[in-house]
mmCIF file of C-alpha atoms in Angstrom:
data_model
loop_
_atom_site.group_PDB
_atom_site.id
_atom_site.type_symbol
_atom_site.label_atom_id
_atom_site.label_comp_id
_atom_site.label_asym_id
_atom_site.label_seq_id
_atom_site.Cartn_x
_atom_site.Cartn_y
_atom_site.Cartn_z
ATOM 1 C CA MET A 76 41.431 1.635 -12.085
ATOM 2 C CA LYS A 77 41.489 -0.094 -8.779
ATOM 3 C CA ARG A 78 41.922 -3.777 -8.274
ATOM 4 C CA ALA A 79 39.887 -5.872 -5.891
ATOM 5 C CA GLU A 80 41.206 -7.659 -2.874
ATOM 6 C CA HIS A 81 41.767 -11.301 -3.749
ATOM 7 C CA HIS A 82 40.188 -13.978 -1.621
ATOM 8 C CA THR A 83 39.259 -16.609 -4.215
ATOM 9 C CA ARG A 84 39.910 -20.203 -3.201
ATOM 10 C CA PRO A 85 41.395 -22.601 -5.771
ATOM 11 C CA TYR A 86 38.151 -24.542 -6.185
ATOM 12 C CA GLN A 87 36.397 -21.341 -7.242
ATOM 13 C CA GLN A 88 38.914 -20.257 -9.874
ATOM 14 C CA GLN A 89 37.665 -22.572 -12.592
ATOM 15 C CA TYR A 90 34.060 -21.452 -12.151
ATOM 16 C CA TYR A 91 34.988 -17.795 -12.267
ATOM 17 C CA ALA A 92 37.408 -18.167 -15.162
ATOM 18 C CA HIS A 93 34.578 -19.675 -17.181
ATOM 19 C CA GLN A 94 31.662 -17.558 -16.027
ATOM 20 C CA TYR A 95 33.164 -14.216 -15.154
ATOM 21 C CA ASN A 96 36.042 -13.546 -17.555
ATOM 22 C CA GLN A 97 34.394 -13.587 -20.946
ATOM 23 C CA PRO A 98 33.969 -10.831 -23.547
ATOM 24 C CA GLN A 99 31.016 -8.496 -23.152
ATOM 25 C CA ASP A 100 28.466 -10.514 -25.101
ATOM 26 C CA SER A 101 25.254 -12.418 -24.436
ATOM 27 C CA HIS A 102 27.169 -14.989 -22.384
ATOM 28 C CA SER A 103 29.166 -12.564 -20.277
ATOM 29 C CA VAL A 104 28.685 -11.339 -16.744
ATOM 30 C CA ILE A 105 27.509 -7.761 -16.401
ATOM 31 C CA LEU A 106 28.142 -6.264 -12.972
ATOM 32 C CA VAL A 107 27.385 -2.590 -12.342
ATOM 33 C CA THR A 108 27.332 -0.349 -9.265
ATOM 34 C CA ALA A 109 26.452 3.298 -8.662
ATOM 35 C CA GLY A 110 25.630 5.751 -5.917
ATOM 36 C CA TYR A 111 26.301 9.173 -4.507
ATOM 37 C CA ASP A 112 29.549 9.966 -6.354
ATOM 38 C CA HIS A 113 27.601 10.531 -9.596
ATOM 39 C CA THR A 114 29.327 7.638 -11.380
ATOM 40 C CA ILE A 115 28.184 4.315 -12.780
ATOM 41 C CA ARG A 116 30.909 1.668 -12.691
ATOM 42 C CA PHE A 117 31.139 -1.575 -14.670
ATOM 43 C CA TRP A 118 33.318 -4.281 -13.133
ATOM 44 C CA GLU A 119 35.157 -7.362 -14.288
ATOM 45 C CA ALA A 120 33.732 -9.708 -11.710
ATOM 46 C CA LEU A 121 36.736 -12.051 -11.554
ATOM 47 C CA SER A 122 39.598 -9.568 -11.507
ATOM 48 C CA GLY A 123 37.741 -6.837 -9.656
ATOM 49 C CA ILE A 124 38.970 -4.239 -12.146
ATOM 50 C CA CYS A 125 36.655 -1.363 -13.015
ATOM 51 C CA SER A 126 36.383 -1.727 -16.793
ATOM 52 C CA ARG A 127 34.241 1.317 -17.510
ATOM 53 C CA THR A 128 33.035 4.438 -15.716
ATOM 54 C CA ILE A 129 30.091 6.536 -16.853
ATOM 55 C CA GLN A 130 29.523 9.989 -15.408
ATOM 56 C CA HIS A 131 25.992 10.698 -14.162
ATOM 57 C CA PRO A 132 26.221 14.432 -13.379
ATOM 58 C CA ASP A 133 22.510 15.180 -12.885
ATOM 59 C CA SER A 134 22.127 13.457 -9.521
ATOM 60 C CA GLN A 135 23.006 10.420 -7.446
ATOM 61 C CA VAL A 136 21.931 7.058 -8.865
ATOM 62 C CA ASN A 137 19.270 5.359 -6.726
ATOM 63 C CA ARG A 138 18.668 2.104 -8.620
ATOM 64 C CA LEU A 139 20.088 0.156 -11.547
ATOM 65 C CA CYS A 140 18.485 -2.450 -13.798
ATOM 66 C CA ILE A 141 19.917 -4.417 -16.728
ATOM 67 C CA SER A 142 17.545 -5.256 -19.573
ATOM 68 C CA PRO A 143 16.863 -8.987 -20.042
ATOM 69 C CA ASP A 144 18.752 -9.041 -23.364
ATOM 70 C CA LYS A 145 21.787 -7.397 -21.673
ATOM 71 C CA ARG A 146 21.766 -4.523 -24.160
ATOM 72 C CA TYR A 147 20.690 -1.682 -21.908
ATOM 73 C CA LEU A 148 21.249 -0.325 -18.424
ATOM 74 C CA ALA A 149 18.574 1.808 -16.758
ATOM 75 C CA ALA A 150 19.845 4.218 -14.104
ATOM 76 C CA ALA A 151 17.248 5.831 -11.853
ATOM 77 C CA GLY A 152 18.163 9.178 -10.327
ATOM 78 C CA ASN A 153 16.427 12.322 -9.146
ATOM 79 C CA GLN A 154 13.358 12.698 -11.391
ATOM 80 C CA HIS A 155 14.961 11.021 -14.416
ATOM 81 C CA ILE A 156 15.742 7.536 -15.711
ATOM 82 C CA ARG A 157 18.655 7.366 -18.126
ATOM 83 C CA LEU A 158 19.060 4.434 -20.516
ATOM 84 C CA TYR A 159 22.610 3.472 -21.543
ATOM 85 C CA ASP A 160 23.802 1.133 -24.288
ATOM 86 C CA ILE A 161 25.922 -1.457 -22.484
ATOM 87 C CA ASN A 162 27.781 -2.556 -25.622
ATOM 88 C CA SER A 163 28.599 0.933 -26.886
ATOM 89 C CA PRO A 164 31.533 3.088 -25.767
ATOM 90 C CA ASN A 165 29.198 6.096 -25.879
ATOM 91 C CA PRO A 166 29.233 7.582 -22.349
ATOM 92 C CA ASN A 167 25.976 9.439 -22.901
ATOM 93 C CA PRO A 168 22.500 8.011 -22.356
ATOM 94 C CA ILE A 169 20.684 6.980 -25.515
ATOM 95 C CA THR A 170 17.300 7.847 -23.987
ATOM 96 C CA SER A 171 16.013 9.807 -21.030
ATOM 97 C CA PHE A 172 12.669 9.062 -19.404
ATOM 98 C CA ASP A 173 11.322 12.268 -17.909
ATOM 99 C CA GLY A 174 8.053 12.702 -16.049
ATOM 100 C CA HIS A 175 8.644 11.983 -12.376
ATOM 101 C CA THR A 176 8.862 14.969 -10.031
ATOM 102 C CA GLY A 177 10.833 13.281 -7.240
ATOM 103 C CA ASN A 178 13.589 10.742 -6.668
ATOM 104 C CA VAL A 179 13.061 7.567 -8.710
ATOM 105 C CA THR A 180 13.373 4.744 -6.191
ATOM 106 C CA ALA A 181 12.596 1.644 -8.272
ATOM 107 C CA VAL A 182 13.023 0.426 -11.832
ATOM 108 C CA GLY A 183 12.341 -2.873 -13.598
ATOM 109 C CA PHE A 184 12.044 -4.289 -17.121
ATOM 110 C CA HIS A 185 9.339 -6.430 -18.708
ATOM 111 C CA CYS A 186 10.741 -9.924 -19.399
ATOM 112 C CA GLU A 187 11.114 -9.126 -23.122
ATOM 113 C CA GLY A 188 12.166 -5.526 -22.532
ATOM 114 C CA LYS A 189 9.014 -4.092 -24.146
ATOM 115 C CA TRP A 190 8.276 -1.787 -21.229
ATOM 116 C CA MET A 191 9.816 -0.515 -18.053
ATOM 117 C CA VAL A 192 8.214 0.316 -14.698
ATOM 118 C CA THR A 193 9.431 2.954 -12.263
ATOM 119 C CA GLY A 194 8.393 4.097 -8.796
ATOM 120 C CA SER A 195 9.126 7.447 -7.227
ATOM 121 C CA GLU A 196 8.999 9.588 -4.111
ATOM 122 C CA ASP A 197 6.482 11.677 -6.071
ATOM 123 C CA GLY A 198 3.918 8.992 -5.153
ATOM 124 C CA THR A 199 3.484 7.451 -8.598
ATOM 125 C CA LEU A 200 4.250 4.309 -10.544
ATOM 126 C CA LYS A 201 4.827 4.802 -14.256
ATOM 127 C CA ILE A 202 5.039 2.334 -17.121
ATOM 128 C CA TRP A 203 7.153 3.455 -20.059
ATOM 129 C CA ASP A 204 7.432 2.180 -23.632
ATOM 130 C CA THR A 205 11.148 1.406 -23.948
ATOM 131 C CA ARG A 206 11.107 2.038 -27.704
ATOM 132 C CA ALA A 207 9.952 5.618 -27.199
ATOM 133 C CA PRO A 208 10.303 7.485 -23.901
ATOM 134 C CA SER A 209 6.584 7.943 -23.325
ATOM 135 C CA ILE A 210 4.416 7.184 -20.283
ATOM 136 C CA GLN A 211 1.964 4.357 -21.039
ATOM 137 C CA ARG A 212 0.389 4.063 -17.574
ATOM 138 C CA ASN A 213 0.416 6.189 -14.440
ATOM 139 C CA TYR A 214 -0.704 4.838 -11.056
ATOM 140 C CA ASP A 215 -1.098 7.043 -7.989
ATOM 141 C CA HIS A 216 0.081 5.744 -4.609
ATOM 142 C CA LYS A 217 -0.568 9.167 -3.067
ATOM 143 C CA VAL A 218 2.525 8.710 -0.865
ATOM 144 C CA PRO A 219 6.208 8.100 -1.729
ATOM 145 C CA VAL A 220 6.873 4.733 -3.424
ATOM 146 C CA ASN A 221 9.912 2.852 -2.106
ATOM 147 C CA ASP A 222 9.998 -0.240 -4.314
ATOM 148 C CA VAL A 223 8.187 -2.098 -7.083
ATOM 149 C CA ALA A 224 8.466 -5.657 -8.384
ATOM 150 C CA ILE A 225 7.045 -7.180 -11.560
ATOM 151 C CA HIS A 226 5.111 -10.403 -11.018
ATOM 152 C CA PRO A 227 6.568 -13.254 -13.129
ATOM 153 C CA ASN A 228 3.253 -13.394 -14.994
ATOM 154 C CA GLN A 229 4.170 -9.916 -16.346
ATOM 155 C CA GLY A 230 0.559 -8.867 -15.761
ATOM 156 C CA GLU A 231 0.826 -7.459 -12.251
ATOM 157 C CA LEU A 232 2.995 -4.988 -10.343
ATOM 158 C CA ILE A 233 3.642 -5.175 -6.593
ATOM 159 C CA SER A 234 4.679 -1.910 -4.950
ATOM 160 C CA CYS A 235 5.272 -0.657 -1.415
ATOM 161 C CA ASP A 236 5.243 2.805 0.100
ATOM 162 C CA GLN A 237 6.219 5.140 2.890
ATOM 163 C CA LYS A 238 2.892 4.708 4.722
ATOM 164 C CA GLY A 239 3.361 0.954 5.046
ATOM 165 C CA SER A 240 1.095 -0.241 2.210
ATOM 166 C CA ILE A 241 1.664 -2.936 -0.387
ATOM 167 C CA LYS A 242 -0.418 -2.531 -3.513
ATOM 168 C CA ILE A 243 -0.949 -4.982 -6.353
ATOM 169 C CA TRP A 244 -1.793 -3.465 -9.700
ATOM 170 C CA ASP A 245 -3.484 -5.570 -12.398
ATOM 171 C CA LEU A 246 -2.284 -4.316 -15.776
ATOM 172 C CA GLY A 247 -5.193 -5.994 -17.572
ATOM 173 C CA GLU A 248 -7.771 -4.376 -15.314
ATOM 174 C CA ASN A 249 -5.646 -1.212 -15.145
ATOM 175 C CA SER A 250 -6.396 -0.892 -11.429
ATOM 176 C CA CYS A 251 -5.234 -1.707 -7.897
ATOM 177 C CA THR A 252 -6.711 -5.079 -6.896
ATOM 178 C CA HIS A 253 -5.120 -5.572 -3.451
ATOM 179 C CA GLU A 254 -3.864 -3.404 -0.639
ATOM 180 C CA LEU A 255 -2.022 -4.901 2.336
ATOM 181 C CA VAL A 256 -0.946 -2.926 5.409
ATOM 182 C CA PRO A 257 1.124 -5.175 7.713
ATOM 183 C CA GLU A 258 2.135 -2.351 10.105
ATOM 184 C CA GLU A 259 0.363 0.958 9.697
ATOM 185 C CA ASP A 260 2.576 4.031 9.296
ATOM 186 C CA VAL A 261 5.778 1.945 9.341
ATOM 187 C CA PRO A 262 7.426 2.496 5.942
ATOM 188 C CA LEU A 263 7.837 -0.594 3.802
ATOM 189 C CA ARG A 264 11.254 -0.397 2.195
ATOM 190 C CA SER A 265 11.391 -3.371 -0.163
ATOM 191 C CA VAL A 266 9.305 -6.064 -1.865
ATOM 192 C CA THR A 267 10.415 -9.230 -3.652
ATOM 193 C CA VAL A 268 8.436 -11.861 -5.563
ATOM 194 C CA ALA A 269 9.552 -15.458 -6.077
ATOM 195 C CA ILE A 270 10.518 -16.183 -9.678
ATOM 196 C CA ASP A 271 7.899 -18.964 -9.750
ATOM 197 C CA GLY A 272 5.206 -16.616 -8.429
ATOM 198 C CA SER A 273 4.761 -18.672 -5.257
ATOM 199 C CA MET A 274 5.689 -16.114 -2.609
ATOM 200 C CA LEU A 275 5.798 -12.415 -1.775
ATOM 201 C CA VAL A 276 8.097 -10.934 0.884
ATOM 202 C CA ALA A 277 8.106 -7.343 2.136
ATOM 203 C CA ALA A 278 10.476 -5.676 4.621
ATOM 204 C CA ASN A 279 10.019 -2.533 6.700
ATOM 205 C CA ASN A 280 11.905 0.129 8.645
ATOM 206 C CA LYS A 281 11.566 -1.791 11.913
ATOM 207 C CA GLY A 282 13.543 -4.715 10.522
ATOM 208 C CA ASN A 283 10.525 -6.985 10.112
ATOM 209 C CA CYS A 284 9.769 -9.261 7.152
ATOM 210 C CA TYR A 285 6.276 -10.292 6.079
ATOM 211 C CA VAL A 286 5.644 -13.325 3.900
ATOM 212 C CA TRP A 287 2.585 -14.239 1.821
ATOM 213 C CA LYS A 288 1.869 -17.319 -0.240
ATOM 214 C CA MET A 289 0.815 -16.336 -3.746
ATOM 215 C CA SER A 290 -1.402 -18.377 -6.016
ATOM 216 C CA ASN A 291 -3.018 -17.525 -9.303
ATOM 217 C CA ALA A 292 -6.476 -18.885 -9.933
ATOM 218 C CA ARG A 293 -8.417 -17.798 -13.023
ATOM 219 C CA ASP A 294 -6.056 -14.851 -13.558
ATOM 220 C CA PHE A 295 -6.644 -13.582 -10.040
ATOM 221 C CA THR A 296 -3.791 -13.489 -7.553
ATOM 222 C CA ASP A 297 -4.701 -14.816 -4.123
ATOM 223 C CA LEU A 298 -2.523 -13.872 -1.132
ATOM 224 C CA GLN A 299 -2.373 -15.805 2.118
ATOM 225 C CA PRO A 300 -0.179 -14.583 5.002
ATOM 226 C CA ILE A 301 2.327 -17.242 6.033
ATOM 227 C CA THR A 302 4.676 -15.747 8.588
ATOM 228 C CA THR A 303 6.268 -12.644 10.040
ATOM 229 C CA PHE A 304 9.771 -12.524 11.488
ATOM 230 C CA SER A 305 12.227 -9.996 12.843
ATOM 231 C CA ALA A 306 15.285 -10.041 10.570
ATOM 232 C CA HIS A 307 17.219 -7.025 11.892
ATOM 233 C CA LYS A 308 16.934 -4.564 14.756
ATOM 234 C CA ARG A 309 17.464 -1.622 12.409
ATOM 235 C CA TYR A 310 16.132 -0.594 8.981
ATOM 236 C CA ILE A 311 15.971 -3.208 6.259
ATOM 237 C CA THR A 312 17.006 -1.510 3.029
ATOM 238 C CA ARG A 313 16.479 -4.431 0.650
ATOM 239 C CA CYS A 314 14.977 -7.917 0.682
ATOM 240 C CA LEU A 315 15.522 -10.284 -2.221
ATOM 241 C CA LEU A 316 14.509 -13.882 -2.911
ATOM 242 C CA SER A 317 17.114 -16.008 -4.667
ATOM 243 C CA PRO A 318 16.375 -17.267 -8.209
ATOM 244 C CA ASP A 319 16.046 -20.835 -6.899
ATOM 245 C CA VAL A 320 13.606 -19.532 -4.220
ATOM 246 C CA LYS A 321 15.559 -21.363 -1.506
ATOM 247 C CA HIS A 322 16.900 -18.270 0.258
ATOM 248 C CA LEU A 323 16.032 -14.703 1.161
ATOM 249 C CA ALA A 324 18.687 -11.998 1.504
ATOM 250 C CA THR A 325 18.069 -8.991 3.747
ATOM 251 C CA CYS A 326 20.321 -5.899 3.723
ATOM 252 C CA SER A 327 20.320 -3.563 6.676
ATOM 253 C CA ALA A 328 21.439 -0.347 8.302
ATOM 254 C CA ASP A 329 23.154 -2.578 10.882
ATOM 255 C CA THR A 330 25.972 -3.173 8.293
ATOM 256 C CA THR A 331 25.110 -6.853 7.801
ATOM 257 C CA VAL A 332 23.434 -8.969 5.165
ATOM 258 C CA LYS A 333 21.512 -11.994 6.389
ATOM 259 C CA ILE A 334 20.718 -15.073 4.330
ATOM 260 C CA TRP A 335 17.559 -16.876 5.412
ATOM 261 C CA SER A 336 16.566 -20.385 4.411
ATOM 262 C CA ALA A 337 13.124 -20.198 2.798
ATOM 263 C CA THR A 338 12.522 -23.952 2.944
ATOM 264 C CA ASN A 339 8.898 -24.689 3.887
ATOM 265 C CA HIS A 340 8.481 -20.937 4.469
ATOM 266 C CA GLU A 341 10.198 -21.241 7.856
ATOM 267 C CA PHE A 342 12.875 -18.552 7.282
ATOM 268 C CA LYS A 343 15.649 -19.734 9.552
ATOM 269 C CA LEU A 344 18.915 -17.772 9.597
ATOM 270 C CA ASP A 345 21.458 -19.559 7.418
ATOM 271 C CA LYS A 346 24.336 -17.043 7.181
ATOM 272 C CA GLU A 347 25.196 -13.590 8.478
ATOM 273 C CA LEU A 348 27.503 -11.805 6.059
ATOM 274 C CA LYS A 349 29.831 -9.422 7.883
ATOM 275 C CA GLY A 350 32.428 -7.141 6.337
ATOM 276 C CA HIS A 351 30.752 -3.907 5.309
ATOM 277 C CA GLN A 352 31.457 -0.983 7.624
ATOM 278 C CA ARG A 353 28.271 1.030 7.037
ATOM 279 C CA TRP A 354 24.706 0.608 5.805
ATOM 280 C CA VAL A 355 24.217 -2.069 3.141
ATOM 281 C CA TRP A 356 21.765 -0.700 0.590
ATOM 282 C CA ASP A 357 21.337 -3.229 -2.179
ATOM 283 C CA CYS A 358 22.110 -6.764 -3.308
ATOM 284 C CA ALA A 359 21.860 -9.031 -6.344
ATOM 285 C CA PHE A 360 22.042 -12.829 -6.629
ATOM 286 C CA SER A 361 23.905 -14.697 -9.333
ATOM 287 C CA ALA A 362 21.660 -16.733 -11.637
ATOM 288 C CA ASP A 363 22.630 -19.990 -9.881
ATOM 289 C CA SER A 364 21.891 -18.462 -6.431
ATOM 290 C CA ALA A 365 25.408 -19.369 -5.225
ATOM 291 C CA TYR A 366 26.774 -15.809 -5.069
ATOM 292 C CA LEU A 367 25.570 -12.422 -3.876
ATOM 293 C CA VAL A 368 26.828 -8.931 -4.684
ATOM 294 C CA THR A 369 26.209 -6.135 -2.152
ATOM 295 C CA ALA A 370 26.635 -2.340 -2.177
ATOM 296 C CA SER A 371 27.286 -0.190 0.879
ATOM 297 C CA SER A 372 27.721 3.323 2.238
ATOM 298 C CA ASP A 373 31.333 2.323 2.955
ATOM 299 C CA HIS A 374 31.933 3.004 -0.798
ATOM 300 C CA VAL A 375 32.578 -0.686 -1.481
ATOM 301 C CA ALA A 376 30.761 -3.491 -3.294
ATOM 302 C CA ARG A 377 31.433 -7.094 -2.271
ATOM 303 C CA LEU A 378 30.976 -10.461 -3.946
ATOM 304 C CA TRP A 379 30.067 -13.216 -1.478
ATOM 305 C CA GLU A 380 30.281 -16.954 -1.931
ATOM 306 C CA LEU A 381 27.210 -18.071 -0.016
ATOM 307 C CA GLN A 382 28.098 -21.650 0.843
ATOM 308 C CA GLN A 383 30.973 -20.405 2.992
ATOM 309 C CA GLY A 384 29.514 -16.961 3.654
ATOM 310 C CA GLU A 385 32.781 -15.268 2.720
ATOM 311 C CA THR A 386 33.754 -12.239 0.644
ATOM 312 C CA ILE A 387 35.722 -13.436 -2.389
ATOM 313 C CA ARG A 388 35.921 -10.080 -4.210
ATOM 314 C CA GLN A 389 35.874 -6.481 -3.110
ATOM 315 C CA TYR A 390 35.211 -3.738 -5.667
ATOM 316 C CA ASN A 391 36.898 -0.464 -4.734
ATOM 317 C CA GLY A 392 36.511 2.730 -6.717
ATOM 318 C CA HIS A 393 33.499 4.720 -5.587
ATOM 319 C CA HIS A 394 34.334 7.867 -3.615
ATOM 320 C CA LYS A 395 30.997 8.068 -1.813
ATOM 321 C CA ALA A 396 28.246 5.647 -0.807
ATOM 322 C CA ALA A 397 27.539 2.811 -3.263
ATOM 323 C CA ILE A 398 23.794 2.349 -2.964
ATOM 324 C CA CYS A 399 22.770 0.207 -5.915
ATOM 325 C CA VAL A 400 24.008 -2.824 -7.806
ATOM 326 C CA ALA A 401 22.872 -4.791 -10.861
ATOM 327 C CA LEU A 402 24.118 -8.214 -11.931
ATOM 328 C CA ASN A 403 23.245 -10.341 -14.943
ATOM 329 C CA ASP A 404 25.224 -13.534 -15.481
ATOM 330 C CA LEU A 405 22.573 -15.431 -17.423
ATOM 331 C CA SER A 406 23.567 -16.809 -20.807
ATOM 332 C CA ILE A 407 21.129 -15.530 -23.413
ATOM 333 C CA GLY A 408 20.084 -17.730 -26.299
ATOM 334 C CA ASN A 409 21.075 -21.122 -24.873
#
């Protein structure tokens, strides 16, 4: 087990002692990373100690997602999605979802955990019943899918692909209702939807972000373009709106993470987080939007305190690129 570098300031200790050093229960913090070394690592967020390592021998892990009730971890790899019991010492997956024929690039849970959605380089989106590993829906993008987000209304999926398209899928109508192409033939890497359903942001390989206002009238989502801005000069690997919808994080091949103020949809640069040595692939906000965890090709995950824009924990243990991270620090049942 490797210990993190310690950068916590005294005023942060009390918060972390309360939030991030509790037993693994519905009130605890679950922080997980994975990548190209075929391991999934659970971390004690305060101490930086790796508390558990699960071997994932089949392939690298592309994406991670924690179920809303904190019971399960979904790990998306090459063609398969493995489901692990977070509270069990069993190192083996309890379920395997098989059906994709390419790398699984996106995974997300329904708000009550009833179903799971995945996207893949095989050009499809699939919806799975989490109680039995069966495919409930199959949507064809026809080109590799890079990301998918579940609309907060739980009735729509928003996906993006390698040809530069964003598609919105209405689960009630069982069809694609919108297709947006902000820059033709420029791959869209990531999509994120505001938790209040007010905004959609997509990011592409040229480092550009596109923003739409979302509104829902009579069960029909209306999209109005708001703004476009250049966030990085190299690939954007992930864009993510904070839970309080006040900020947007963008991760990039340029080794930085940028935090943009989303106030009035103006997207002004608030902080540039520097410290990673190679591509930054993924990020996750804390529930209060005050902290961000990032994963990088430099093998390291970092915890950032966003008010100061400083690294306060560094998680060392992966032997190859860390390309995905999942964080859940919500208290369940309160």
